[in-house]
Amino acid sequence: MIKKFLDLGRQPITNAYLTENDLSDEFLFHLSVGFDEETKLVSLMEFVKPQMMFNDTYAHRASMSATMRESFTEIALSIKQQFKPAKVLEIGSNDGVFIKNFNKDEIVALEPCGNLAEMTKQMGYETYPYFWNTEIAKKIIKNHGKMDIVYSANTLCHIEDLKGVFEALNIVLNDSGVLIFEDPSLYDLLRNTSYDQFYDEHAHLFSVIALKDILSKSNFEIFKVENLATHGGSNRIYAKKTSTHSIKIDKSVEQNIQKELDFEMDKMTAYDNFAQRVKTSKDDLISLLTGLKRQGKKIISYGATYKSTTIFNYCRIGTDLIDYITDTTPNKQGKLSPGSHIPIISPEEGFNDSVDYAFLGAWNFYKEIMNKETEFINRGGKFITHVPHVKVL
Ligand code: DWN
């Protein structure tokens, strides 16, 4: 039985950065999250149609941060060294930040957002501009043969039909092939009260407990779990087909499951407790921002993230509290944030001496931002975060 534990209210499409003309017919849906007591999977209670989220105007560029560029280069090199694959498929190739580490004849990309697929095509990589399913898996093996490695970052948790996802992976992967995918860790999310990881695109937030069960039903077995610092804590899952006996199961699998069981992630109480902390986080953030505003301080937000859309809409934060948002992504600049309608401008324009406080919408790049913004910090500028609890840094 699926039990709802978190209600984040009416929310927009997080990728729908708006112009003034779009304001009148903005799409909103009810964002609430549930825990399936049987499968232990955490998912949205209401799913948004994929075509509404992943289309030809997709804004997020994975290569916008040095942290992610480094992370993708590192895993690409590690895959080459460890597995020496002849053929690799990446599902959700975004702007090519991962595939660019491979030769053009070694890798095939799949990316449903037309504008992004065009970018990797222009770079010379074979790119299929489709959603992942069994049909496209069959087409890919017809054109390229079976894959030795399938890699996917921050994509599989975006897909509602997980049975279909793994069925298609079974088709495309060699019997001795390896599936490697990484998505935000539910364990880290719960511990950090980073409820902003819940938004339209994140159909599911994975625990290793739930994944083990889902994968085994599709003839896959997890053989290694790596805990990553990226995106506020992610898990990189390595899985093989159950029929492949040559790969040993690493102790990290049981260790991660035990860690999650110790945190009682197989029980409803962990989620109910989390929901209480989310309420406190909301109250604390509103009260901090309101207090600072009363003192006449100028507060902006740093990074027009999809995550911060959840926060601003759940906490009902608008231009009354946040003057504007700065973001390095050119196609977000000049737009308004979804739902909260806060203007987004470039850091060159907005991150200047007039700013007293900057809320870290991109809190997951904390280290990168702190290293970069020494001038702001040295002149007394302050960052605000809500992770793991609301505070001025
Ligand atoms: O899964 C997803 C993740 C990986 O990326 C997607 N569904 C959508 C997107 O989510 P997000 O927007 O929450 O991701 P990021 O990577 O946290 O976004 C960071 C944003 O902040 C980017 O727009 C770039 C911007 N930024 C900036 O303005 N200055 C980032 C850094 C590091 C900076 O210094």
Coordinates of C-alpha atoms and ligand atoms in Angstrom, one line a residue:
M1 CA 0.0 0.0 0.0
I2 CA 1.3 3.5 -0.9
K3 CA 1.1 5.9 2.0
K4 CA 1.5 9.7 1.4
F5 CA 3.9 11.3 3.8
L6 CA 4.7 14.7 2.3
D7 CA 2.5 17.4 0.7
L8 CA 4.4 20.2 -1.1
G9 CA 1.3 21.8 -2.5
R10 CA 0.7 23.2 -6.0
Q11 CA 3.9 23.2 -8.0
P12 CA 4.8 24.2 -11.6
I13 CA 6.9 22.3 -14.2
T14 CA 10.4 23.0 -12.9
N15 CA 11.8 23.4 -16.4
A16 CA 9.2 25.9 -17.4
Y17 CA 11.2 29.1 -17.0
L18 CA 8.8 31.8 -18.0
T19 CA 8.5 35.1 -20.0
E20 CA 5.8 37.7 -19.0
N21 CA 3.6 36.2 -21.8
D22 CA 3.5 32.8 -20.2
L23 CA 2.2 33.9 -16.9
S24 CA -1.5 33.6 -17.6
D25 CA -1.6 29.9 -18.4
E26 CA 1.0 28.4 -16.2
F27 CA 0.5 24.6 -15.6
L28 CA 0.4 23.6 -11.9
F29 CA 0.1 20.1 -10.4
H30 CA -0.2 18.7 -6.9
L31 CA 3.2 17.6 -5.6
S32 CA 3.0 15.0 -2.9
V33 CA 5.2 12.1 -2.1
G34 CA 4.4 8.5 -1.0
F35 CA 6.1 5.4 0.4
D36 CA 5.2 2.0 -0.9
E37 CA 5.2 -0.2 2.2
E38 CA 5.5 -3.3 0.0
T39 CA 8.3 -2.4 -2.5
K40 CA 9.8 0.3 -0.2
L41 CA 9.9 2.7 -3.2
V42 CA 9.4 6.4 -2.6
S43 CA 7.6 8.1 -5.6
L44 CA 5.5 11.1 -6.4
M45 CA 1.8 10.5 -5.9
E46 CA 0.9 12.2 -9.1
F47 CA 3.2 12.0 -12.2
V48 CA 3.5 14.7 -14.9
K49 CA 3.5 13.6 -18.6
P50 CA 7.1 13.3 -19.7
Q51 CA 6.6 15.4 -22.8
M52 CA 5.6 18.3 -20.6
M53 CA 8.9 18.2 -18.8
F54 CA 11.4 16.9 -21.3
N55 CA 11.1 18.8 -24.6
D56 CA 12.9 21.1 -27.0
T57 CA 13.4 23.9 -24.5
Y58 CA 15.1 21.9 -21.8
A59 CA 17.2 24.4 -19.7
H60 CA 19.5 22.4 -17.5
R61 CA 23.1 22.0 -18.8
A62 CA 25.0 19.4 -16.9
S63 CA 28.3 20.9 -17.9
M64 CA 27.6 24.3 -16.1
S65 CA 29.5 23.3 -13.0
A66 CA 33.2 22.4 -12.7
T67 CA 32.2 19.8 -10.1
M68 CA 30.0 17.9 -12.5
R69 CA 32.5 18.2 -15.4
E70 CA 35.1 16.6 -13.2
S71 CA 32.8 13.9 -12.0
F72 CA 31.8 12.9 -15.5
T73 CA 35.3 12.8 -16.8
E74 CA 36.4 10.7 -13.8
I75 CA 33.7 8.1 -14.2
A76 CA 34.3 7.9 -18.0
L77 CA 38.0 7.2 -17.4
S78 CA 37.1 4.7 -14.7
I79 CA 34.7 2.8 -17.0
K80 CA 37.3 2.6 -19.8
Q81 CA 40.0 1.3 -17.4
Q82 CA 37.8 -1.1 -15.5
F83 CA 35.6 -2.6 -18.2
K84 CA 37.3 -1.7 -21.5
P85 CA 34.0 -1.6 -23.3
A86 CA 33.8 -1.7 -27.1
K87 CA 30.3 -0.2 -27.1
V88 CA 28.7 2.2 -24.6
L89 CA 25.2 3.7 -24.4
E90 CA 24.4 6.7 -22.4
I91 CA 20.7 7.3 -21.5
G92 CA 20.0 11.0 -20.9
S93 CA 23.2 12.5 -22.5
N94 CA 22.2 16.1 -21.7
D95 CA 24.8 18.4 -23.3
G96 CA 27.4 15.7 -23.9
V97 CA 29.4 16.3 -20.7
F98 CA 30.0 12.5 -20.3
I99 CA 30.1 11.2 -23.9
K100 CA 32.7 13.8 -24.9
N101 CA 35.2 11.6 -23.1
F102 CA 34.7 8.8 -25.6
N103 CA 35.6 8.4 -29.3
K104 CA 32.6 8.8 -31.6
D105 CA 32.5 5.2 -32.6
E106 CA 32.6 3.9 -29.0
I107 CA 29.4 5.5 -27.7
V108 CA 25.8 6.0 -28.6
A109 CA 23.6 8.7 -26.9
L110 CA 19.9 8.8 -26.1
E111 CA 18.4 12.2 -25.2
P112 CA 14.7 13.0 -25.4
C113 CA 15.1 16.8 -25.2
G114 CA 15.4 17.9 -28.8
N115 CA 17.6 20.9 -28.1
L116 CA 20.1 18.9 -26.1
A117 CA 20.1 15.9 -28.6
E118 CA 21.0 18.5 -31.3
M119 CA 24.0 19.6 -29.4
T120 CA 25.6 16.2 -29.2
K121 CA 24.6 15.5 -32.8
Q122 CA 26.5 18.6 -33.7
M123 CA 29.5 17.3 -31.7
G124 CA 29.4 14.3 -34.1
Y125 CA 27.9 11.7 -31.7
E126 CA 25.1 9.4 -32.8
T127 CA 22.2 10.6 -30.7
Y128 CA 18.7 9.1 -30.6
P129 CA 16.2 11.9 -29.7
Y130 CA 13.8 9.6 -27.9
F131 CA 12.5 8.5 -24.5
W132 CA 13.9 5.3 -23.2
N133 CA 11.8 2.2 -23.8
T134 CA 11.9 -1.4 -25.2
E135 CA 11.1 -0.2 -28.7
I136 CA 14.2 2.2 -28.8
A137 CA 16.3 -0.5 -27.2
K138 CA 15.5 -2.9 -30.1
K139 CA 16.2 -0.1 -32.6
I140 CA 19.6 0.6 -31.0
I141 CA 20.7 -3.1 -31.1
K142 CA 19.6 -3.4 -34.7
N143 CA 21.8 -0.5 -35.6
H144 CA 24.7 -1.0 -33.3
G145 CA 24.6 -4.4 -31.7
K146 CA 24.3 -5.1 -27.9
M147 CA 26.1 -2.8 -25.5
D148 CA 28.9 -3.6 -23.1
I149 CA 28.1 -0.7 -20.8
V150 CA 25.0 1.3 -20.3
Y151 CA 25.6 4.5 -18.2
S152 CA 22.9 6.9 -17.0
A153 CA 23.2 9.8 -14.6
N154 CA 20.2 11.6 -13.1
T155 CA 17.8 10.1 -15.6
L156 CA 16.4 6.7 -14.5
C157 CA 14.7 8.2 -11.5
H158 CA 12.9 10.6 -13.9
I159 CA 11.0 7.7 -15.5
E160 CA 7.7 6.6 -14.0
D161 CA 7.6 3.1 -15.6
L162 CA 10.6 1.4 -13.9
K163 CA 9.6 -2.1 -15.1
G164 CA 9.8 -0.8 -18.7
V165 CA 13.2 0.9 -18.0
F166 CA 14.8 -2.3 -16.8
E167 CA 13.1 -4.5 -19.4
A168 CA 14.6 -2.3 -22.1
L169 CA 18.0 -2.4 -20.4
N170 CA 17.8 -6.2 -20.4
I171 CA 17.3 -6.1 -24.2
V172 CA 20.1 -3.6 -25.0
L173 CA 22.9 -5.0 -22.7
N174 CA 25.2 -7.9 -23.5
D175 CA 24.9 -10.9 -21.2
S176 CA 28.2 -10.0 -19.6
G177 CA 27.5 -6.2 -19.8
V178 CA 27.3 -3.8 -16.9
L179 CA 24.7 -1.2 -16.1
I180 CA 26.0 1.8 -14.2
F181 CA 23.5 4.5 -13.1
E182 CA 23.6 7.3 -10.5
D183 CA 20.7 9.3 -9.0
P184 CA 20.2 11.3 -5.8
S185 CA 20.4 9.1 -2.7
L186 CA 17.2 8.9 -0.7
Y187 CA 19.3 8.3 2.5
D188 CA 21.1 11.6 2.1
L189 CA 17.9 13.4 1.1
L190 CA 16.2 12.2 4.4
R191 CA 19.2 12.9 6.6
N192 CA 19.7 16.4 5.1
T193 CA 16.0 17.3 5.0
S194 CA 16.7 18.3 1.4
Y195 CA 13.0 18.1 0.4
D196 CA 13.8 20.2 -2.7
Q197 CA 14.9 17.0 -4.4
F198 CA 11.2 16.3 -4.8
Y199 CA 9.9 17.9 -8.0
D200 CA 8.0 17.0 -11.2
E201 CA 11.0 15.3 -12.9
H202 CA 12.0 13.1 -9.9
A203 CA 9.3 10.5 -10.3
H204 CA 11.1 8.3 -7.8
L205 CA 13.9 8.8 -5.2
F206 CA 15.8 5.6 -4.8
S207 CA 17.0 3.7 -1.7
V208 CA 19.3 0.8 -2.3
I209 CA 16.7 -1.3 -0.5
A210 CA 14.1 -0.5 -3.1
L211 CA 16.5 -0.8 -6.1
K212 CA 17.7 -4.2 -5.1
D213 CA 14.1 -5.5 -5.3
I214 CA 13.2 -3.7 -8.5
L215 CA 16.4 -4.8 -10.3
S216 CA 16.0 -8.5 -9.2
K217 CA 12.5 -8.6 -10.6
S218 CA 14.1 -7.6 -13.9
N219 CA 16.9 -10.2 -13.7
F220 CA 19.6 -7.7 -12.6
E221 CA 21.7 -7.8 -9.5
I222 CA 23.5 -4.9 -7.9
F223 CA 27.2 -5.7 -7.4
K224 CA 28.5 -2.4 -6.2
V225 CA 27.3 0.9 -4.7
E226 CA 29.4 4.0 -4.6
N227 CA 28.3 6.9 -2.4
L228 CA 29.0 10.2 -4.3
A229 CA 29.0 13.8 -3.0
T230 CA 27.4 15.0 -6.2
H231 CA 23.9 16.6 -6.1
G232 CA 24.0 16.7 -2.3
G233 CA 24.6 12.9 -2.1
S234 CA 24.0 10.4 -4.9
N235 CA 24.4 6.6 -5.3
R236 CA 26.2 5.1 -8.2
I237 CA 24.8 1.7 -8.8
Y238 CA 26.7 -1.0 -10.7
A239 CA 24.5 -3.9 -11.8
K240 CA 24.9 -7.1 -13.8
K241 CA 22.6 -9.6 -15.3
T242 CA 21.7 -12.3 -12.8
S243 CA 23.0 -14.9 -15.2
T244 CA 26.5 -13.5 -15.1
H245 CA 28.5 -15.2 -12.4
S246 CA 32.0 -13.8 -13.2
I247 CA 31.5 -10.5 -11.2
K248 CA 31.8 -10.7 -7.4
I249 CA 29.3 -8.9 -5.2
D250 CA 31.1 -6.1 -3.4
K251 CA 30.5 -5.5 0.3
S252 CA 29.3 -2.0 -0.4
V253 CA 25.9 -3.4 -1.4
E254 CA 25.1 -4.9 2.0
Q255 CA 26.7 -2.0 3.8
N256 CA 24.5 0.5 2.1
I257 CA 21.4 -1.6 2.7
Q258 CA 22.3 -2.0 6.4
K259 CA 22.9 1.8 6.7
E260 CA 19.4 2.4 5.3
L261 CA 17.8 -0.2 7.5
D262 CA 19.5 1.3 10.5
F263 CA 17.8 4.6 9.5
E264 CA 14.5 2.7 9.3
M265 CA 14.0 3.5 5.7
D266 CA 12.0 0.4 5.3
K267 CA 9.4 1.8 7.7
M268 CA 6.9 4.6 7.5
T269 CA 8.2 6.3 10.7
A270 CA 11.4 7.5 8.9
Y271 CA 9.2 9.3 6.3
D272 CA 6.8 10.7 8.9
N273 CA 9.7 12.1 10.9
F274 CA 11.2 13.6 7.7
A275 CA 7.9 15.3 6.9
Q276 CA 7.9 17.0 10.4
R277 CA 11.5 18.3 9.7
V278 CA 10.3 19.7 6.4
K279 CA 7.6 21.7 8.1
T280 CA 10.2 23.1 10.5
S281 CA 12.5 23.9 7.6
K282 CA 9.8 25.9 5.9
D283 CA 8.9 27.8 9.0
D284 CA 12.5 28.6 9.8
L285 CA 13.3 29.8 6.3
I286 CA 10.3 32.1 6.1
S287 CA 11.1 33.5 9.5
L288 CA 14.8 34.1 8.6
L289 CA 14.1 35.8 5.3
T290 CA 11.3 37.9 6.7
G291 CA 13.4 39.0 9.6
L292 CA 16.3 40.0 7.3
K293 CA 13.9 41.8 4.9
R294 CA 12.5 43.8 7.9
Q295 CA 16.1 44.9 8.6
G296 CA 16.3 46.2 5.0
K297 CA 18.7 43.6 3.7
K298 CA 18.9 42.7 0.1
I299 CA 18.5 38.9 -0.4
I300 CA 19.0 37.1 -3.7
S301 CA 19.1 33.5 -4.7
Y302 CA 22.2 31.8 -6.1
G303 CA 21.4 29.3 -8.9
A304 CA 18.0 29.0 -10.5
T305 CA 17.8 25.3 -9.7
Y306 CA 14.9 23.0 -10.3
K307 CA 15.2 22.2 -6.7
S308 CA 14.7 25.8 -5.5
T309 CA 11.4 25.8 -7.5
T310 CA 10.1 23.4 -5.0
I311 CA 11.3 25.5 -2.0
F312 CA 9.9 28.8 -3.3
N313 CA 6.5 27.4 -4.2
Y314 CA 6.1 25.3 -1.1
C315 CA 7.3 28.2 1.2
R316 CA 5.4 30.8 -1.0
I317 CA 8.6 32.9 -1.4
G318 CA 8.4 35.5 -4.2
T319 CA 9.9 38.9 -5.0
D320 CA 8.7 40.1 -1.6
L321 CA 11.7 38.2 0.0
I322 CA 14.1 37.4 -2.9
D323 CA 14.9 40.3 -5.2
Y324 CA 16.1 38.1 -8.1
I325 CA 18.0 34.9 -8.8
T326 CA 21.4 34.7 -10.5
D327 CA 22.3 31.8 -12.8
T328 CA 25.2 31.1 -15.2
T329 CA 22.9 29.2 -17.7
P330 CA 22.3 31.6 -20.6
N331 CA 18.9 30.2 -21.5
K332 CA 17.5 30.7 -17.9
Q333 CA 18.7 34.4 -17.9
G334 CA 16.0 37.0 -18.7
K335 CA 13.3 34.5 -17.6
L336 CA 11.1 34.2 -14.5
S337 CA 11.3 31.3 -12.1
P338 CA 8.5 28.8 -12.4
G339 CA 5.6 29.4 -10.1
S340 CA 7.3 32.1 -7.9
H341 CA 8.0 34.4 -10.9
I342 CA 11.3 35.7 -9.5
P343 CA 13.5 37.3 -12.3
I344 CA 16.6 35.4 -13.3
I345 CA 19.7 37.3 -14.3
S346 CA 23.4 36.6 -14.9
P347 CA 25.8 36.7 -12.0
E348 CA 27.8 39.4 -13.8
E349 CA 24.7 41.6 -13.6
G350 CA 23.3 40.6 -10.3
F351 CA 26.0 39.3 -8.0
N352 CA 27.3 42.7 -7.0
D353 CA 28.1 44.9 -4.0
S354 CA 24.4 45.6 -3.3
V355 CA 23.7 42.0 -2.3
D356 CA 23.7 41.3 1.5
Y357 CA 22.5 37.7 1.5
A358 CA 22.4 35.0 -1.1
F359 CA 20.2 31.9 -0.6
L360 CA 22.0 28.9 -2.0
G361 CA 19.5 27.5 -4.5
A362 CA 22.5 25.5 -5.8
W363 CA 23.5 24.3 -2.3
N364 CA 24.8 21.0 -3.8
F365 CA 27.7 23.1 -5.3
Y366 CA 28.5 24.6 -1.9
K367 CA 32.3 23.9 -2.1
E368 CA 32.6 25.2 -5.7
I369 CA 30.6 28.3 -4.9
M370 CA 32.6 29.1 -1.7
N371 CA 35.9 28.8 -3.6
K372 CA 34.6 31.1 -6.3
E373 CA 32.9 33.8 -4.2
T374 CA 35.7 34.8 -1.8
E375 CA 35.2 38.5 -2.7
F376 CA 31.5 38.4 -1.6
I377 CA 32.4 36.6 1.6
N378 CA 35.4 38.9 2.3
R379 CA 33.2 42.0 2.0
G380 CA 30.8 40.6 4.5
G381 CA 28.2 39.0 2.2
K382 CA 26.5 36.0 3.7
F383 CA 25.1 32.8 2.2
I384 CA 21.9 31.2 3.5
T385 CA 21.2 27.5 3.2
H386 CA 18.4 25.2 4.3
V387 CA 20.6 22.1 4.2
P388 CA 20.7 20.2 6.6
H389 CA 18.8 22.9 8.5
V390 CA 18.1 26.6 7.9
K391 CA 21.1 28.7 8.7
V392 CA 23.3 31.7 7.7
L393 CA 26.7 30.4 6.8
Ligands
DWN1 O1 18.3 15.7 -12.2 C1 18.4 16.9 -12.5 C2 19.6 17.6 -12.0 C3 20.8 16.8 -12.1 O2 19.8 18.8 -12.7 C4 17.4 17.6 -13.3 N1 16.2 17.0 -13.1 C5 17.5 19.0 -13.4 C6 18.7 19.7 -12.7 O3 18.3 20.0 -11.4 P1 18.9 21.4 -10.7 O4 18.5 22.6 -11.5 O5 18.4 21.3 -9.3 O6 20.4 21.1 -10.8 P2 21.7 21.8 -10.4 O7 22.8 21.1 -11.1 O8 21.8 21.9 -8.9 O9 21.6 23.3 -11.0 C7 22.6 24.2 -10.6 C8 22.2 25.6 -11.3 O10 23.0 26.6 -10.7 C9 22.5 25.6 -12.8 O11 21.5 26.3 -13.4 C10 23.8 26.4 -12.9 C11 23.7 27.3 -11.6 N2 25.0 27.6 -11.1 C12 25.4 29.0 -11.0 O12 24.6 29.9 -11.4 N3 26.6 29.3 -10.5 C13 25.9 26.6 -10.6 C14 27.1 26.9 -10.1 C15 28.0 25.9 -9.6 C16 27.5 28.3 -10.0 O13 28.6 28.6 -9.6

